[in-house]
mmCIF file with all atom_site columns, C-alpha atoms in Angstrom:
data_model
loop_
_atom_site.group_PDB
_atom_site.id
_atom_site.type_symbol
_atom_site.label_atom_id
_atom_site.label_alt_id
_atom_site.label_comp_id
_atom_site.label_asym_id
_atom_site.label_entity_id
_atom_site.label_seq_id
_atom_site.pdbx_PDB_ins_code
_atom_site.Cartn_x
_atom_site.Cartn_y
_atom_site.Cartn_z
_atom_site.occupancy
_atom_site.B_iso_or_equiv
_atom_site.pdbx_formal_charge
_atom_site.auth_seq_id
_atom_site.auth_comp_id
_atom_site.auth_asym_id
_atom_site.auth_atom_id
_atom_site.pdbx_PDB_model_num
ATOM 1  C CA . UNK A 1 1  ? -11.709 11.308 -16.408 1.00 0.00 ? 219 UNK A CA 1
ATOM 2  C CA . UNK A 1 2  ? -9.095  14.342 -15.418 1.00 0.00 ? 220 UNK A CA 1
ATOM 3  C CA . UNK A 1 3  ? -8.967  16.978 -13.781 1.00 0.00 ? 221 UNK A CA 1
ATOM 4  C CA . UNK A 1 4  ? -8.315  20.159 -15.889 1.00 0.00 ? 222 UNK A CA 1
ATOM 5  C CA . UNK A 1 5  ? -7.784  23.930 -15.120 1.00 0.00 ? 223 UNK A CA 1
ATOM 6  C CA . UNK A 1 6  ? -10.575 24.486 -17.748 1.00 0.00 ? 224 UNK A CA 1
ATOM 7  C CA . UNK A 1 7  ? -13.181 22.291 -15.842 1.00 0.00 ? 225 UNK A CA 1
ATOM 8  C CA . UNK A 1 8  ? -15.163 25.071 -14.154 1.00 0.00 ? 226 UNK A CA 1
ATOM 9  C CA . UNK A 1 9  ? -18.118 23.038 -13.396 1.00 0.00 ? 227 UNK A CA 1
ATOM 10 C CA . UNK A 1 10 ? -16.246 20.293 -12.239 1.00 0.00 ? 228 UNK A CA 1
ATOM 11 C CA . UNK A 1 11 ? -13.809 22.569 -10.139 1.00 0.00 ? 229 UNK A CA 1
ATOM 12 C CA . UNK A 1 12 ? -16.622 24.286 -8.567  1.00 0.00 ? 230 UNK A CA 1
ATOM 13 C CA . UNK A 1 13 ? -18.528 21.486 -7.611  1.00 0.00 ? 231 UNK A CA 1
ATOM 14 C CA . UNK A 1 14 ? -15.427 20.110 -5.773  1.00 0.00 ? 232 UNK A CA 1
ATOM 15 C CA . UNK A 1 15 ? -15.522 23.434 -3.291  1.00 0.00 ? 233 UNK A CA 1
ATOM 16 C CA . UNK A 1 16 ? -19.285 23.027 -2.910  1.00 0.00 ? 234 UNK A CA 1
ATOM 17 C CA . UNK A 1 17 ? -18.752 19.127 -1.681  1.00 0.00 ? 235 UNK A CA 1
ATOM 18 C CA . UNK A 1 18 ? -15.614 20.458 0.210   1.00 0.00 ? 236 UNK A CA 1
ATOM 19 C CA . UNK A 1 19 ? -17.309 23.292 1.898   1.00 0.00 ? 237 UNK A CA 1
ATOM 20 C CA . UNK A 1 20 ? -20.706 21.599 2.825   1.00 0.00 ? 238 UNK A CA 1
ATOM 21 C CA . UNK A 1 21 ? -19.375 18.136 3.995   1.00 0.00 ? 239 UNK A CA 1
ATOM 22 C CA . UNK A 1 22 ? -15.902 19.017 4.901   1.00 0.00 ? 240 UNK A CA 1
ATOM 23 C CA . UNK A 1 23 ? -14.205 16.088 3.333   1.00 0.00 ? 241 UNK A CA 1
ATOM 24 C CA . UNK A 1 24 ? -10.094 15.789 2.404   1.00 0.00 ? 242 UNK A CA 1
ATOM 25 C CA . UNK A 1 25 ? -9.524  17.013 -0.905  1.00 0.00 ? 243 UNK A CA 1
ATOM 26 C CA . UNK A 1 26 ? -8.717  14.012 -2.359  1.00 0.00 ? 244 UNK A CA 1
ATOM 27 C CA . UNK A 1 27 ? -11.959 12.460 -1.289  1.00 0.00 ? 245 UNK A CA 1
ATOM 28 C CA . UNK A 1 28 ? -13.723 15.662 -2.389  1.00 0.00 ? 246 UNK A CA 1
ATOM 29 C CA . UNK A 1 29 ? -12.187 15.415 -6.119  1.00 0.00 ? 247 UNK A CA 1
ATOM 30 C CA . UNK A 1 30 ? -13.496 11.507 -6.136  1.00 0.00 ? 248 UNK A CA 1
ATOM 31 C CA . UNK A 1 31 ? -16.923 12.295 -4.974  1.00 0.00 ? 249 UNK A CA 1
ATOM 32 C CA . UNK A 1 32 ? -17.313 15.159 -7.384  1.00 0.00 ? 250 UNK A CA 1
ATOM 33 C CA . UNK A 1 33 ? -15.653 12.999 -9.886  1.00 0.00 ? 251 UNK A CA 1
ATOM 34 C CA . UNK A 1 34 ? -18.221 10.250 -9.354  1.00 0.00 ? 252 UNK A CA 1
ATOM 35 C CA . UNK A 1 35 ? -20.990 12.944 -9.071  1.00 0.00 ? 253 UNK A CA 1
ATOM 36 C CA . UNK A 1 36 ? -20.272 14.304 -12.535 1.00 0.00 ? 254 UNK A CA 1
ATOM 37 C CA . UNK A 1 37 ? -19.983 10.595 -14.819 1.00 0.00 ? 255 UNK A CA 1
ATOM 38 C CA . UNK A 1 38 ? -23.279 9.465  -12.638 1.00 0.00 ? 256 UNK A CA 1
ATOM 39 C CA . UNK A 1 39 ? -21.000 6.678  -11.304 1.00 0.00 ? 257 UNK A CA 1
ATOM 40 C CA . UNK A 1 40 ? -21.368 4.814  -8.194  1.00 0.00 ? 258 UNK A CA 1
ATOM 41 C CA . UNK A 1 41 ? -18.794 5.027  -5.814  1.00 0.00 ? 259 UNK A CA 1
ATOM 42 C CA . UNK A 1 42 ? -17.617 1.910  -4.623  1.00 0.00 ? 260 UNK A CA 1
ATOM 43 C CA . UNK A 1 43 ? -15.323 2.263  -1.720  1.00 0.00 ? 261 UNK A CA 1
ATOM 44 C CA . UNK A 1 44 ? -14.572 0.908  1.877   1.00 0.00 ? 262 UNK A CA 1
ATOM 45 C CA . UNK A 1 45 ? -14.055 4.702  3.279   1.00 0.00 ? 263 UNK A CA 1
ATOM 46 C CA . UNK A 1 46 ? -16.739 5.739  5.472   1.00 0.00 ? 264 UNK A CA 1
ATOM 47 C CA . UNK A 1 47 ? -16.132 9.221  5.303   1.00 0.00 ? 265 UNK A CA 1
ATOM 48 C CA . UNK A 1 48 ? -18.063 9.232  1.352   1.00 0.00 ? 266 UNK A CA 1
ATOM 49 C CA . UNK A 1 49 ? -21.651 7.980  3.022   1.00 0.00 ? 267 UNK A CA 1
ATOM 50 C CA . UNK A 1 50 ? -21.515 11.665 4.747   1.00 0.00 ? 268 UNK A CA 1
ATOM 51 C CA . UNK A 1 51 ? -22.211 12.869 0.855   1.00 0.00 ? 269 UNK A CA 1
ATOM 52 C CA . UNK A 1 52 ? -26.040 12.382 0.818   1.00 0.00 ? 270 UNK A CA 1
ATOM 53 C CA . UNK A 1 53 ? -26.300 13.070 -3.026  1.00 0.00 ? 271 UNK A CA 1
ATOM 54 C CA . UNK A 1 54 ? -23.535 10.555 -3.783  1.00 0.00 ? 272 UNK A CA 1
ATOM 55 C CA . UNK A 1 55 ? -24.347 6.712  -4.478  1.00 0.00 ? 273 UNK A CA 1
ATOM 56 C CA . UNK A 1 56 ? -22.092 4.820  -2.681  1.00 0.00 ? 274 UNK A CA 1
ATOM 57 C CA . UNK A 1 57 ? -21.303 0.890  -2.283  1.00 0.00 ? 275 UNK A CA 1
ATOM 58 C CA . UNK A 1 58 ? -19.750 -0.152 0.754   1.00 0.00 ? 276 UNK A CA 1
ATOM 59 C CA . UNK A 1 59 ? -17.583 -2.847 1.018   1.00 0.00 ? 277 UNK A CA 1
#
């Protein structure tokens, strides 16, 4: 999956996540990646478990 200039529901869904949990951008543009293929996020990075409507797996 990529990120395209084109993607508007993708790209607005990444300044939603940003604005109401105030991640980094790149975490922002994985969680909203993993939000929009229904994916589990499998990740050692605490900061994700902030995202309430993301899945995540911590190892």
């Amino acid at each position: 999956m990529s990120l395209m200039a084109g993607d508007t529901a993708l790209i607005q869904q990444i300044i939603q996540l940003r604005q109401q949990y105030r991640l980094k951008l790149p975490d922002t543009i994985i969680a909203a990646m993993a939000l929009q293929a229904t994916a589990k996020l499998v990740t050692a990075d605490q900061e994700f478990a902030k995202v309430s409507i993301l899945t995540v797996i911590s190892c």
